[in-house]
Amino acid sequence: METAYTIVVPDIEQLSRLCGTNDSNLHLIEKFLGVPIYTRGNELSVESSDPAVMNRFRHVIDRVLDEMTESRDDDPNLVTSVITRLIPPDESMVPDEAFFSAACIRIPGAVKSVYPKSYNQAELIQSMRHNSVVLCTGPAGSGKTFLAVAEALNQLLSGEVSRLVLTRPVVEAGESLGFLPGDFEQKISPYLKPLFDAIEYLLPRGMPEKLTEAGAIEIAPLAYMRGRTLNNSILILDEAQNTTREQMKLFLTRMGEGSKAFVTGDITQIDLPSRIPSGLIHACHVLRDIDGIKIMRMSGSDIVRNPLVRKIVQAYEDDEEK
C-alpha cells in the first residue's frame, strides 16, 4: 500500500531555487527517486510503498535546503551534487548523510562552508584531517585542489597549524624561474593562481593579503625549499604530476614537527619530457603501504565544476581506451 510523505518549504525563494527553472531540479530528483513529485503551494509530496524512497526524498530535500542556507551561493548544480553524494560508488554501500555532514569544512572567519559533493570528496576531506600526508590524483574539476586549500585554511585558522605553504613545479616548456622577470614570488605567483583563486573565494576580502603579510600563507618554489625544515605547517604541492622523483622526495622531506603535506595532481596531464617519470606516480606507488600516508584517486564521477566537464573527461578517457 502506498503512503504519502510531504515536506513543507516555508521560504518561497528557497522553494523556487529548489524546483529550478521549469521544475528542472524536481525532474532530476524524480529521476533519482523513480517516483513523481507532486507540488501544491509550498508543499512537496511523494507517494510510495518503499520506505527507502521516502528516506531518499527527505535526505535530498533537507540537504539541498541546508546547503542553500549555509553557503548562501546560488549554485545551479547544487541538486545534482547532492544526488551524486547519495549514490555510493559501491552498490553494497548504504548512503550515509552523517558521513557527509561530518566532512563539511567550516573555516573560522570564512563566509562560506564547503560541502563535499561526492563520496570521494568526503573521504578526501576526512583523509586530510587524519593523515600526515595525502596524495590525491584526479581529473580536472574533481575538486582535489579546492578541497586541499579549504581544509588547509580550516586547520590554519583553527590554530592546528601556524602556516600554509604553497608550491608547485614551475619549469614548463623549457622556461625556468631564472629567465622570468621579477623576484621569486612574482615569478611563481601566476603558476599558483588556482590556489589563490580558491583562497580568495573562501575568505573575506582583504583577509588573504593580511595572512600573507603576517607570514601565515607563504609561497615557496620547490627550487627554494632545499635545506628547509617546515614545522607546524601544512604544505600544498599542486600540479604534482609534473614533479620529478627527486623533486617529490625533496618536497615530502621538508615536513617538520607537527606538519602535514597535501599533494594534488592529474596524471593524465603530465608535461614532463617522456624520458622523465612523474614523481607523483612514483610516490603513489612507493608510499602506498606507509601508515599516516593516504593515497586518494578521484574519478570522473567526482567532477562538479560543470556537468559538461565530466562528459568531456569521459569522452577523452573512452578515446584513449580505443
PDB file of C-alpha atoms in Angstrom:
ATOM      1  CA  MET A   1       0.000   0.000   0.000  1.00  0.00           C
ATOM      2  CA  GLU A   2       1.375   3.380  -0.977  1.00  0.00           C
ATOM      3  CA  THR A   3       1.715   6.125   1.592  1.00  0.00           C
ATOM      4  CA  ALA A   4       2.329   9.834   1.074  1.00  0.00           C
ATOM      5  CA  TYR A   5       5.205  11.839   2.502  1.00  0.00           C
ATOM      6  CA  THR A   6       5.082  15.645   2.430  1.00  0.00           C
ATOM      7  CA  ILE A   7       7.749  18.281   3.055  1.00  0.00           C
ATOM      8  CA  VAL A   8       6.808  21.925   3.623  1.00  0.00           C
ATOM      9  CA  VAL A   9       9.286  24.552   2.396  1.00  0.00           C
ATOM     10  CA  PRO A  10       8.329  27.808   4.167  1.00  0.00           C
ATOM     11  CA  ASP A  11      10.850  30.017   2.331  1.00  0.00           C
ATOM     12  CA  ILE A  12       9.385  30.782  -1.109  1.00  0.00           C
ATOM     13  CA  GLU A  13      12.746  31.890  -2.529  1.00  0.00           C
ATOM     14  CA  GLN A  14      14.382  28.632  -1.437  1.00  0.00           C
ATOM     15  CA  LEU A  15      11.444  26.684  -2.855  1.00  0.00           C
ATOM     16  CA  SER A  16      11.900  28.404  -6.206  1.00  0.00           C
ATOM     17  CA  ARG A  17      15.624  27.634  -6.267  1.00  0.00           C
ATOM     18  CA  LEU A  18      14.943  24.061  -5.181  1.00  0.00           C
ATOM     19  CA  CYS A  19      12.458  23.481  -8.002  1.00  0.00           C
ATOM     20  CA  GLY A  20      14.720  25.100 -10.615  1.00  0.00           C
ATOM     21  CA  THR A  21      13.841  26.689 -13.938  1.00  0.00           C
ATOM     22  CA  ASN A  22      10.755  24.962 -15.352  1.00  0.00           C
ATOM     23  CA  ASP A  23      10.997  22.480 -12.439  1.00  0.00           C
ATOM     24  CA  SER A  24      14.272  21.139 -13.874  1.00  0.00           C
ATOM     25  CA  ASN A  25      15.627  20.281 -10.419  1.00  0.00           C
ATOM     26  CA  LEU A  26      12.437  18.481  -9.441  1.00  0.00           C
ATOM     27  CA  HIS A  27      12.721  16.380 -12.588  1.00  0.00           C
ATOM     28  CA  LEU A  28      16.266  15.392 -11.547  1.00  0.00           C
ATOM     29  CA  ILE A  29      15.035  14.361  -8.109  1.00  0.00           C
ATOM     30  CA  GLU A  30      12.131  12.428  -9.641  1.00  0.00           C
ATOM     31  CA  LYS A  31      14.562  10.529 -11.849  1.00  0.00           C
ATOM     32  CA  PHE A  32      16.703   9.717  -8.806  1.00  0.00           C
ATOM     33  CA  LEU A  33      13.717   8.557  -6.733  1.00  0.00           C
ATOM     34  CA  GLY A  34      11.876   6.760  -9.512  1.00  0.00           C
ATOM     35  CA  VAL A  35       8.570   8.339  -8.484  1.00  0.00           C
ATOM     36  CA  PRO A  36       6.846  11.634  -9.340  1.00  0.00           C
ATOM     37  CA  ILE A  37       6.921  14.634  -7.021  1.00  0.00           C
ATOM     38  CA  TYR A  38       3.653  16.494  -6.510  1.00  0.00           C
ATOM     39  CA  THR A  39       3.669  20.209  -5.708  1.00  0.00           C
ATOM     40  CA  ARG A  40       0.957  22.221  -4.020  1.00  0.00           C
ATOM     41  CA  GLY A  41       1.743  25.698  -2.783  1.00  0.00           C
ATOM     42  CA  ASN A  42       4.856  25.353  -0.656  1.00  0.00           C
ATOM     43  CA  GLU A  43       4.439  21.579  -0.226  1.00  0.00           C
ATOM     44  CA  LEU A  44       6.365  18.816  -1.989  1.00  0.00           C
ATOM     45  CA  SER A  45       4.974  15.273  -1.802  1.00  0.00           C
ATOM     46  CA  VAL A  46       5.790  11.769  -2.990  1.00  0.00           C
ATOM     47  CA  GLU A  47       3.815   8.536  -2.777  1.00  0.00           C
ATOM     48  CA  SER A  48       5.448   5.118  -2.467  1.00  0.00           C
ATOM     49  CA  SER A  49       5.234   1.796  -0.671  1.00  0.00           C
ATOM     50  CA  ASP A  50       9.033   1.718  -0.303  1.00  0.00           C
ATOM     51  CA  PRO A  51      10.361   3.404   2.890  1.00  0.00           C
ATOM     52  CA  ALA A  52      13.758   3.832   1.194  1.00  0.00           C
ATOM     53  CA  VAL A  53      12.172   6.172  -1.357  1.00  0.00           C
ATOM     54  CA  MET A  54      10.781   8.315   1.456  1.00  0.00           C
ATOM     55  CA  ASN A  55      14.197   8.439   3.142  1.00  0.00           C
ATOM     56  CA  ARG A  56      15.975   9.432  -0.066  1.00  0.00           C
ATOM     57  CA  PHE A  57      13.365  12.114  -0.733  1.00  0.00           C
ATOM     58  CA  ARG A  58      13.800  13.556   2.745  1.00  0.00           C
ATOM     59  CA  HIS A  59      17.608  13.393   2.527  1.00  0.00           C
ATOM     60  CA  VAL A  60      17.767  15.184  -0.816  1.00  0.00           C
ATOM     61  CA  ILE A  61      15.366  17.985   0.105  1.00  0.00           C
ATOM     62  CA  ASP A  62      16.801  18.514   3.601  1.00  0.00           C
ATOM     63  CA  ARG A  63      20.383  18.566   2.348  1.00  0.00           C
ATOM     64  CA  VAL A  64      19.666  20.965  -0.528  1.00  0.00           C
ATOM     65  CA  LEU A  65      17.870  23.372   1.814  1.00  0.00           C
ATOM     66  CA  ASP A  66      20.629  23.118   4.439  1.00  0.00           C
ATOM     67  CA  GLU A  67      23.332  23.867   1.880  1.00  0.00           C
ATOM     68  CA  MET A  68      21.366  26.787   0.455  1.00  0.00           C
ATOM     69  CA  THR A  69      21.236  28.269   3.944  1.00  0.00           C
ATOM     70  CA  GLU A  70      24.884  27.510   4.801  1.00  0.00           C
ATOM     71  CA  SER A  71      26.636  28.528   1.590  1.00  0.00           C
ATOM     72  CA  ARG A  72      24.375  31.392   0.501  1.00  0.00           C
ATOM     73  CA  ASP A  73      25.526  30.643  -3.060  1.00  0.00           C
ATOM     74  CA  ASP A  74      23.104  30.269  -5.962  1.00  0.00           C
ATOM     75  CA  ASP A  75      24.785  27.092  -7.206  1.00  0.00           C
ATOM     76  CA  PRO A  76      22.938  25.803 -10.299  1.00  0.00           C
ATOM     77  CA  ASN A  77      24.491  22.355  -9.785  1.00  0.00           C
ATOM     78  CA  LEU A  78      23.525  22.006  -6.113  1.00  0.00           C
ATOM     79  CA  VAL A  79      20.750  19.445  -6.614  1.00  0.00           C
ATOM     80  CA  THR A  80      22.926  17.380  -8.955  1.00  0.00           C
ATOM     81  CA  SER A  81      25.787  17.346  -6.464  1.00  0.00           C
ATOM     82  CA  VAL A  82      23.526  16.312  -3.570  1.00  0.00           C
ATOM     83  CA  ILE A  83      22.086  13.450  -5.607  1.00  0.00           C
ATOM     84  CA  THR A  84      25.604  12.398  -6.630  1.00  0.00           C
ATOM     85  CA  ARG A  85      26.593  12.191  -2.967  1.00  0.00           C
ATOM     86  CA  LEU A  86      23.668   9.904  -2.224  1.00  0.00           C
ATOM     87  CA  ILE A  87      24.714   7.432  -4.921  1.00  0.00           C
ATOM     88  CA  PRO A  88      27.581   5.389  -3.405  1.00  0.00           C
ATOM     89  CA  PRO A  89      30.447   4.217  -5.652  1.00  0.00           C
ATOM     90  CA  ASP A  90      29.857   0.670  -4.404  1.00  0.00           C
ATOM     91  CA  GLU A  91      26.309  -0.649  -4.735  1.00  0.00           C
ATOM     92  CA  SER A  92      26.728  -2.574  -1.464  1.00  0.00           C
ATOM     93  CA  MET A  93      27.252   0.675   0.449  1.00  0.00           C
ATOM     94  CA  VAL A  94      24.384   2.486   2.128  1.00  0.00           C
ATOM     95  CA  PRO A  95      24.329   6.283   1.675  1.00  0.00           C
ATOM     96  CA  ASP A  96      25.285   7.892   4.978  1.00  0.00           C
ATOM     97  CA  GLU A  97      24.370  11.563   5.218  1.00  0.00           C
ATOM     98  CA  ALA A  98      26.143  11.805   8.585  1.00  0.00           C
ATOM     99  CA  PHE A  99      29.417  10.980   6.811  1.00  0.00           C
ATOM    100  CA  PHE A 100      28.957  13.988   4.523  1.00  0.00           C
ATOM    101  CA  SER A 101      27.886  16.288   7.344  1.00  0.00           C
ATOM    102  CA  ALA A 102      30.993  15.370   9.340  1.00  0.00           C
ATOM    103  CA  ALA A 103      33.165  16.142   6.311  1.00  0.00           C
ATOM    104  CA  CYS A 104      31.754  19.646   5.870  1.00  0.00           C
ATOM    105  CA  ILE A 105      34.524  22.262   6.063  1.00  0.00           C
ATOM    106  CA  ARG A 106      33.604  25.287   8.189  1.00  0.00           C
ATOM    107  CA  ILE A 107      36.558  27.662   8.051  1.00  0.00           C
ATOM    108  CA  PRO A 108      36.715  30.075  11.022  1.00  0.00           C
ATOM    109  CA  GLY A 109      36.021  33.602   9.813  1.00  0.00           C
ATOM    110  CA  ALA A 110      35.078  32.448   6.311  1.00  0.00           C
ATOM    111  CA  VAL A 111      31.896  33.469   4.547  1.00  0.00           C
ATOM    112  CA  LYS A 112      31.206  30.050   3.037  1.00  0.00           C
ATOM    113  CA  SER A 113      31.020  26.467   4.243  1.00  0.00           C
ATOM    114  CA  VAL A 114      32.333  23.782   1.909  1.00  0.00           C
ATOM    115  CA  TYR A 115      30.307  20.606   1.466  1.00  0.00           C
ATOM    116  CA  PRO A 116      31.751  17.527  -0.231  1.00  0.00           C
ATOM    117  CA  LYS A 117      29.898  16.819  -3.449  1.00  0.00           C
ATOM    118  CA  SER A 118      30.719  13.115  -3.801  1.00  0.00           C
ATOM    119  CA  TYR A 119      31.780  10.130  -1.682  1.00  0.00           C
ATOM    120  CA  ASN A 120      35.399  10.524  -2.751  1.00  0.00           C
ATOM    121  CA  GLN A 121      35.391  14.219  -1.890  1.00  0.00           C
ATOM    122  CA  ALA A 122      34.100  13.448   1.606  1.00  0.00           C
ATOM    123  CA  GLU A 123      36.741  10.753   2.033  1.00  0.00           C
ATOM    124  CA  LEU A 124      39.452  13.145   0.823  1.00  0.00           C
ATOM    125  CA  ILE A 125      38.471  15.722   3.444  1.00  0.00           C
ATOM    126  CA  GLN A 126      38.492  13.141   6.232  1.00  0.00           C
ATOM    127  CA  SER A 127      41.824  11.797   4.976  1.00  0.00           C
ATOM    128  CA  MET A 128      43.391  15.265   5.216  1.00  0.00           C
ATOM    129  CA  ARG A 129      42.208  15.508   8.807  1.00  0.00           C
ATOM    130  CA  HIS A 130      43.514  12.127   9.919  1.00  0.00           C
ATOM    131  CA  ASN A 131      46.743  11.628   7.930  1.00  0.00           C
ATOM    132  CA  SER A 132      50.033  13.494   7.808  1.00  0.00           C
ATOM    133  CA  VAL A 133      50.449  13.029   4.054  1.00  0.00           C
ATOM    134  CA  VAL A 134      47.691  12.814   1.439  1.00  0.00           C
ATOM    135  CA  LEU A 135      48.448  12.268  -2.234  1.00  0.00           C
ATOM    136  CA  CYS A 136      45.396  12.819  -4.422  1.00  0.00           C
ATOM    137  CA  THR A 137      45.179  12.222  -8.154  1.00  0.00           C
ATOM    138  CA  GLY A 138      42.178  13.000 -10.316  1.00  0.00           C
ATOM    139  CA  PRO A 139      40.872  14.751 -13.413  1.00  0.00           C
ATOM    140  CA  ALA A 140      40.279  18.475 -13.784  1.00  0.00           C
ATOM    141  CA  GLY A 141      37.198  19.629 -11.910  1.00  0.00           C
ATOM    142  CA  SER A 142      37.122  16.799  -9.371  1.00  0.00           C
ATOM    143  CA  GLY A 143      37.716  19.238  -6.504  1.00  0.00           C
ATOM    144  CA  LYS A 144      41.086  17.937  -5.307  1.00  0.00           C
ATOM    145  CA  THR A 145      42.930  21.290  -5.264  1.00  0.00           C
ATOM    146  CA  PHE A 146      39.987  23.327  -3.973  1.00  0.00           C
ATOM    147  CA  LEU A 147      39.340  20.912  -1.101  1.00  0.00           C
ATOM    148  CA  ALA A 148      43.040  20.776  -0.204  1.00  0.00           C
ATOM    149  CA  VAL A 149      43.098  24.579   0.072  1.00  0.00           C
ATOM    150  CA  ALA A 150      39.809  24.694   2.006  1.00  0.00           C
ATOM    151  CA  GLU A 151      40.854  22.083   4.570  1.00  0.00           C
ATOM    152  CA  ALA A 152      44.310  23.651   4.903  1.00  0.00           C
ATOM    153  CA  LEU A 153      42.712  27.040   5.644  1.00  0.00           C
ATOM    154  CA  ASN A 154      40.388  25.342   8.126  1.00  0.00           C
ATOM    155  CA  GLN A 155      43.307  23.835  10.037  1.00  0.00           C
ATOM    156  CA  LEU A 156      45.337  27.061   9.784  1.00  0.00           C
ATOM    157  CA  LEU A 157      42.604  29.356  11.082  1.00  0.00           C
ATOM    158  CA  SER A 158      41.553  26.812  13.729  1.00  0.00           C
ATOM    159  CA  GLY A 159      45.063  27.036  15.170  1.00  0.00           C
ATOM    160  CA  GLU A 160      46.041  23.438  14.385  1.00  0.00           C
ATOM    161  CA  VAL A 161      48.997  24.732  12.354  1.00  0.00           C
ATOM    162  CA  SER A 162      50.611  28.156  12.124  1.00  0.00           C
ATOM    163  CA  ARG A 163      51.494  28.346   8.447  1.00  0.00           C
ATOM    164  CA  LEU A 164      50.251  27.342   4.999  1.00  0.00           C
ATOM    165  CA  VAL A 165      52.985  26.826   2.405  1.00  0.00           C
ATOM    166  CA  LEU A 166      52.026  26.754  -1.289  1.00  0.00           C
ATOM    167  CA  THR A 167      54.203  25.365  -4.044  1.00  0.00           C
ATOM    168  CA  ARG A 168      54.189  23.656  -7.416  1.00  0.00           C
ATOM    169  CA  PRO A 169      56.678  22.805 -10.155  1.00  0.00           C
ATOM    170  CA  VAL A 170      57.156  25.817 -12.433  1.00  0.00           C
ATOM    171  CA  VAL A 171      59.625  24.664 -15.057  1.00  0.00           C
ATOM    172  CA  GLU A 172      57.451  24.226 -18.133  1.00  0.00           C
ATOM    173  CA  ALA A 173      58.086  24.345 -21.877  1.00  0.00           C
ATOM    174  CA  GLY A 174      61.800  24.787 -21.248  1.00  0.00           C
ATOM    175  CA  GLU A 175      61.312  28.022 -19.277  1.00  0.00           C
ATOM    176  CA  SER A 176      62.919  28.227 -15.823  1.00  0.00           C
ATOM    177  CA  LEU A 177      62.458  30.724 -12.997  1.00  0.00           C
ATOM    178  CA  GLY A 178      65.812  32.343 -13.644  1.00  0.00           C
ATOM    179  CA  PHE A 179      64.697  33.623 -17.027  1.00  0.00           C
ATOM    180  CA  LEU A 180      61.439  35.137 -15.822  1.00  0.00           C
ATOM    181  CA  PRO A 181      61.251  38.804 -14.688  1.00  0.00           C
ATOM    182  CA  GLY A 182      60.757  39.862 -11.062  1.00  0.00           C
ATOM    183  CA  ASP A 183      61.573  38.329  -7.684  1.00  0.00           C
ATOM    184  CA  PHE A 184      60.731  34.704  -6.979  1.00  0.00           C
ATOM    185  CA  GLU A 185      57.224  35.486  -5.650  1.00  0.00           C
ATOM    186  CA  GLN A 186      56.396  37.473  -8.770  1.00  0.00           C
ATOM    187  CA  LYS A 187      57.781  34.656 -10.903  1.00  0.00           C
ATOM    188  CA  ILE A 188      55.782  31.874  -9.304  1.00  0.00           C
ATOM    189  CA  SER A 189      52.528  33.712  -8.470  1.00  0.00           C
ATOM    190  CA  PRO A 190      50.940  33.187 -11.926  1.00  0.00           C
ATOM    191  CA  TYR A 191      51.527  29.441 -11.571  1.00  0.00           C
ATOM    192  CA  LEU A 192      49.763  29.424  -8.198  1.00  0.00           C
ATOM    193  CA  LYS A 193      46.706  31.341  -9.428  1.00  0.00           C
ATOM    194  CA  PRO A 194      44.323  28.355  -8.948  1.00  0.00           C
ATOM    195  CA  LEU A 195      45.354  28.111  -5.287  1.00  0.00           C
ATOM    196  CA  PHE A 196      44.939  31.844  -4.667  1.00  0.00           C
ATOM    197  CA  ASP A 197      41.618  31.847  -6.524  1.00  0.00           C
ATOM    198  CA  ALA A 198      40.379  29.243  -4.042  1.00  0.00           C
ATOM    199  CA  ILE A 199      41.728  31.210  -1.071  1.00  0.00           C
ATOM    200  CA  GLU A 200      40.096  34.434  -2.253  1.00  0.00           C
ATOM    201  CA  TYR A 201      36.814  32.636  -2.890  1.00  0.00           C
ATOM    202  CA  LEU A 202      36.735  31.162   0.620  1.00  0.00           C
ATOM    203  CA  LEU A 203      37.959  34.074   2.745  1.00  0.00           C
ATOM    204  CA  PRO A 204      36.564  37.590   3.282  1.00  0.00           C
ATOM    205  CA  ARG A 205      38.014  40.424   1.215  1.00  0.00           C
ATOM    206  CA  GLY A 206      41.418  41.537   2.479  1.00  0.00           C
ATOM    207  CA  MET A 207      41.980  38.500   4.697  1.00  0.00           C
ATOM    208  CA  PRO A 208      44.271  36.609   2.253  1.00  0.00           C
ATOM    209  CA  GLU A 209      46.559  39.647   1.997  1.00  0.00           C
ATOM    210  CA  LYS A 210      46.716  40.017   5.794  1.00  0.00           C
ATOM    211  CA  LEU A 211      47.593  36.344   6.234  1.00  0.00           C
ATOM    212  CA  THR A 212      50.285  36.579   3.567  1.00  0.00           C
ATOM    213  CA  GLU A 213      51.794  39.725   5.100  1.00  0.00           C
ATOM    214  CA  ALA A 214      51.827  38.027   8.514  1.00  0.00           C
ATOM    215  CA  GLY A 215      53.666  35.018   7.079  1.00  0.00           C
ATOM    216  CA  ALA A 216      50.750  32.660   7.742  1.00  0.00           C
ATOM    217  CA  ILE A 217      50.480  31.988   3.993  1.00  0.00           C
ATOM    218  CA  GLU A 218      53.793  31.536   2.211  1.00  0.00           C
ATOM    219  CA  ILE A 219      54.819  30.966  -1.394  1.00  0.00           C
ATOM    220  CA  ALA A 220      57.788  28.604  -1.664  1.00  0.00           C
ATOM    221  CA  PRO A 221      59.003  27.445  -5.094  1.00  0.00           C
ATOM    222  CA  LEU A 222      60.363  23.907  -4.990  1.00  0.00           C
ATOM    223  CA  ALA A 223      63.774  25.166  -6.072  1.00  0.00           C
ATOM    224  CA  TYR A 224      63.948  27.334  -2.930  1.00  0.00           C
ATOM    225  CA  MET A 225      62.860  24.644  -0.450  1.00  0.00           C
ATOM    226  CA  ARG A 226      66.086  22.654  -0.320  1.00  0.00           C
ATOM    227  CA  GLY A 227      67.599  22.649   3.156  1.00  0.00           C
ATOM    228  CA  ARG A 228      64.459  23.932   4.897  1.00  0.00           C
ATOM    229  CA  THR A 229      62.521  22.198   7.673  1.00  0.00           C
ATOM    230  CA  LEU A 230      58.950  23.458   7.899  1.00  0.00           C
ATOM    231  CA  ASN A 231      57.472  22.913  11.361  1.00  0.00           C
ATOM    232  CA  ASN A 232      53.809  23.236  12.356  1.00  0.00           C
ATOM    233  CA  SER A 233      52.810  23.851   8.738  1.00  0.00           C
ATOM    234  CA  ILE A 234      50.579  22.495   6.014  1.00  0.00           C
ATOM    235  CA  LEU A 235      52.393  22.149   2.709  1.00  0.00           C
ATOM    236  CA  ILE A 236      50.352  22.023  -0.501  1.00  0.00           C
ATOM    237  CA  LEU A 237      52.001  20.816  -3.699  1.00  0.00           C
ATOM    238  CA  ASP A 238      49.740  21.393  -6.700  1.00  0.00           C
ATOM    239  CA  GLU A 239      50.250  20.107 -10.271  1.00  0.00           C
ATOM    240  CA  ALA A 240      52.401  17.408  -8.685  1.00  0.00           C
ATOM    241  CA  GLN A 241      52.232  15.219 -11.782  1.00  0.00           C
ATOM    242  CA  ASN A 242      54.946  17.494 -13.210  1.00  0.00           C
ATOM    243  CA  THR A 243      57.444  16.879 -10.420  1.00  0.00           C
ATOM    244  CA  THR A 244      60.387  14.558 -10.905  1.00  0.00           C
ATOM    245  CA  ARG A 245      61.100  11.805  -8.396  1.00  0.00           C
ATOM    246  CA  GLU A 246      63.813  13.978  -6.853  1.00  0.00           C
ATOM    247  CA  GLN A 247      61.504  16.994  -6.538  1.00  0.00           C
ATOM    248  CA  MET A 248      58.776  14.926  -4.898  1.00  0.00           C
ATOM    249  CA  LYS A 249      61.232  13.488  -2.384  1.00  0.00           C
ATOM    250  CA  LEU A 250      62.573  16.998  -1.724  1.00  0.00           C
ATOM    251  CA  PHE A 251      59.069  18.308  -1.058  1.00  0.00           C
ATOM    252  CA  LEU A 252      57.916  15.491   1.221  1.00  0.00           C
ATOM    253  CA  THR A 253      61.091  15.588   3.309  1.00  0.00           C
ATOM    254  CA  ARG A 254      60.594  19.289   4.143  1.00  0.00           C
ATOM    255  CA  MET A 255      57.947  18.338   6.721  1.00  0.00           C
ATOM    256  CA  GLY A 256      58.993  19.080  10.264  1.00  0.00           C
ATOM    257  CA  GLU A 257      57.324  18.599  13.640  1.00  0.00           C
ATOM    258  CA  GLY A 258      53.533  18.955  13.528  1.00  0.00           C
ATOM    259  CA  SER A 259      53.379  19.394   9.765  1.00  0.00           C
ATOM    260  CA  LYS A 260      51.234  17.883   7.020  1.00  0.00           C
ATOM    261  CA  ALA A 261      51.567  17.629   3.250  1.00  0.00           C
ATOM    262  CA  PHE A 262      48.704  17.667   0.741  1.00  0.00           C
ATOM    263  CA  VAL A 263      49.730  16.690  -2.792  1.00  0.00           C
ATOM    264  CA  THR A 264      47.401  17.027  -5.791  1.00  0.00           C
ATOM    265  CA  GLY A 265      47.774  16.319  -9.480  1.00  0.00           C
ATOM    266  CA  ASP A 266      46.261  14.913 -12.649  1.00  0.00           C
ATOM    267  CA  ILE A 267      48.362  12.054 -14.012  1.00  0.00           C
ATOM    268  CA  THR A 268      46.681  12.370 -17.416  1.00  0.00           C
ATOM    269  CA  GLN A 269      48.212  15.838 -17.878  1.00  0.00           C
ATOM    270  CA  ILE A 270      51.940  15.243 -17.442  1.00  0.00           C
ATOM    271  CA  ASP A 271      54.123  17.871 -19.160  1.00  0.00           C
ATOM    272  CA  LEU A 272      57.477  16.302 -18.318  1.00  0.00           C
ATOM    273  CA  PRO A 273      59.686  15.025 -21.154  1.00  0.00           C
ATOM    274  CA  SER A 274      58.758  11.422 -21.957  1.00  0.00           C
ATOM    275  CA  ARG A 275      62.073  10.110 -20.616  1.00  0.00           C
ATOM    276  CA  ILE A 276      61.437  11.600 -17.151  1.00  0.00           C
ATOM    277  CA  PRO A 277      58.974   9.644 -14.941  1.00  0.00           C
ATOM    278  CA  SER A 278      56.410  11.540 -12.870  1.00  0.00           C
ATOM    279  CA  GLY A 279      57.286  11.919  -9.216  1.00  0.00           C
ATOM    280  CA  LEU A 280      53.597  11.766  -8.300  1.00  0.00           C
ATOM    281  CA  ILE A 281      53.032   8.378  -9.927  1.00  0.00           C
ATOM    282  CA  HIS A 282      56.219   7.071  -8.321  1.00  0.00           C
ATOM    283  CA  ALA A 283      55.260   8.397  -4.870  1.00  0.00           C
ATOM    284  CA  CYS A 284      51.782   6.852  -5.033  1.00  0.00           C
ATOM    285  CA  HIS A 285      53.468   3.501  -5.676  1.00  0.00           C
ATOM    286  CA  VAL A 286      56.334   3.521  -3.173  1.00  0.00           C
ATOM    287  CA  LEU A 287      54.433   5.192  -0.301  1.00  0.00           C
ATOM    288  CA  ARG A 288      51.162   3.263  -0.547  1.00  0.00           C
ATOM    289  CA  ASP A 289      51.764   0.958   2.444  1.00  0.00           C
ATOM    290  CA  ILE A 290      53.055   3.525   4.955  1.00  0.00           C
ATOM    291  CA  ASP A 291      50.833   4.346   7.938  1.00  0.00           C
ATOM    292  CA  GLY A 292      49.902   8.016   8.051  1.00  0.00           C
ATOM    293  CA  ILE A 293      50.026   8.355   4.262  1.00  0.00           C
ATOM    294  CA  LYS A 294      46.779   8.194   2.302  1.00  0.00           C
ATOM    295  CA  ILE A 295      46.585   7.723  -1.466  1.00  0.00           C
ATOM    296  CA  MET A 296      43.334   9.057  -2.964  1.00  0.00           C
ATOM    297  CA  ARG A 297      42.197   8.611  -6.557  1.00  0.00           C
ATOM    298  CA  MET A 298      39.340  10.791  -7.765  1.00  0.00           C
ATOM    299  CA  SER A 299      37.371   9.913 -10.897  1.00  0.00           C
ATOM    300  CA  GLY A 300      35.070  11.462 -13.457  1.00  0.00           C
ATOM    301  CA  SER A 301      32.115  10.894 -11.136  1.00  0.00           C
ATOM    302  CA  ASP A 302      33.635  13.450  -8.729  1.00  0.00           C
ATOM    303  CA  ILE A 303      33.663  16.268 -11.284  1.00  0.00           C
ATOM    304  CA  VAL A 304      31.382  19.087 -10.153  1.00  0.00           C
ATOM    305  CA  ARG A 305      32.944  22.114 -11.879  1.00  0.00           C
ATOM    306  CA  ASN A 306      30.398  21.915 -14.684  1.00  0.00           C
ATOM    307  CA  PRO A 307      28.309  18.907 -15.816  1.00  0.00           C
ATOM    308  CA  LEU A 308      29.828  19.282 -19.287  1.00  0.00           C
ATOM    309  CA  VAL A 309      33.368  18.868 -17.913  1.00  0.00           C
ATOM    310  CA  ARG A 310      32.513  15.354 -16.718  1.00  0.00           C
ATOM    311  CA  LYS A 311      31.322  14.439 -20.207  1.00  0.00           C
ATOM    312  CA  ILE A 312      34.468  15.918 -21.780  1.00  0.00           C
ATOM    313  CA  VAL A 313      36.756  13.949 -19.465  1.00  0.00           C
ATOM    314  CA  GLN A 314      34.791  10.753 -20.096  1.00  0.00           C
ATOM    315  CA  ALA A 315      34.975  11.272 -23.870  1.00  0.00           C
ATOM    316  CA  TYR A 316      38.771  11.602 -23.737  1.00  0.00           C
ATOM    317  CA  GLU A 317      39.082   8.538 -21.481  1.00  0.00           C
ATOM    318  CA  ASP A 318      36.920   6.491 -23.852  1.00  0.00           C
ATOM    319  CA  ASP A 319      39.010   7.602 -26.822  1.00  0.00           C
ATOM    320  CA  GLU A 320      42.269   6.627 -25.079  1.00  0.00           C
ATOM    321  CA  GLU A 321      40.903   3.128 -24.428  1.00  0.00           C
ATOM    322  CA  LYS A 322      40.222   2.500 -28.133  1.00  0.00           C
TER     323      LYS A 322
END
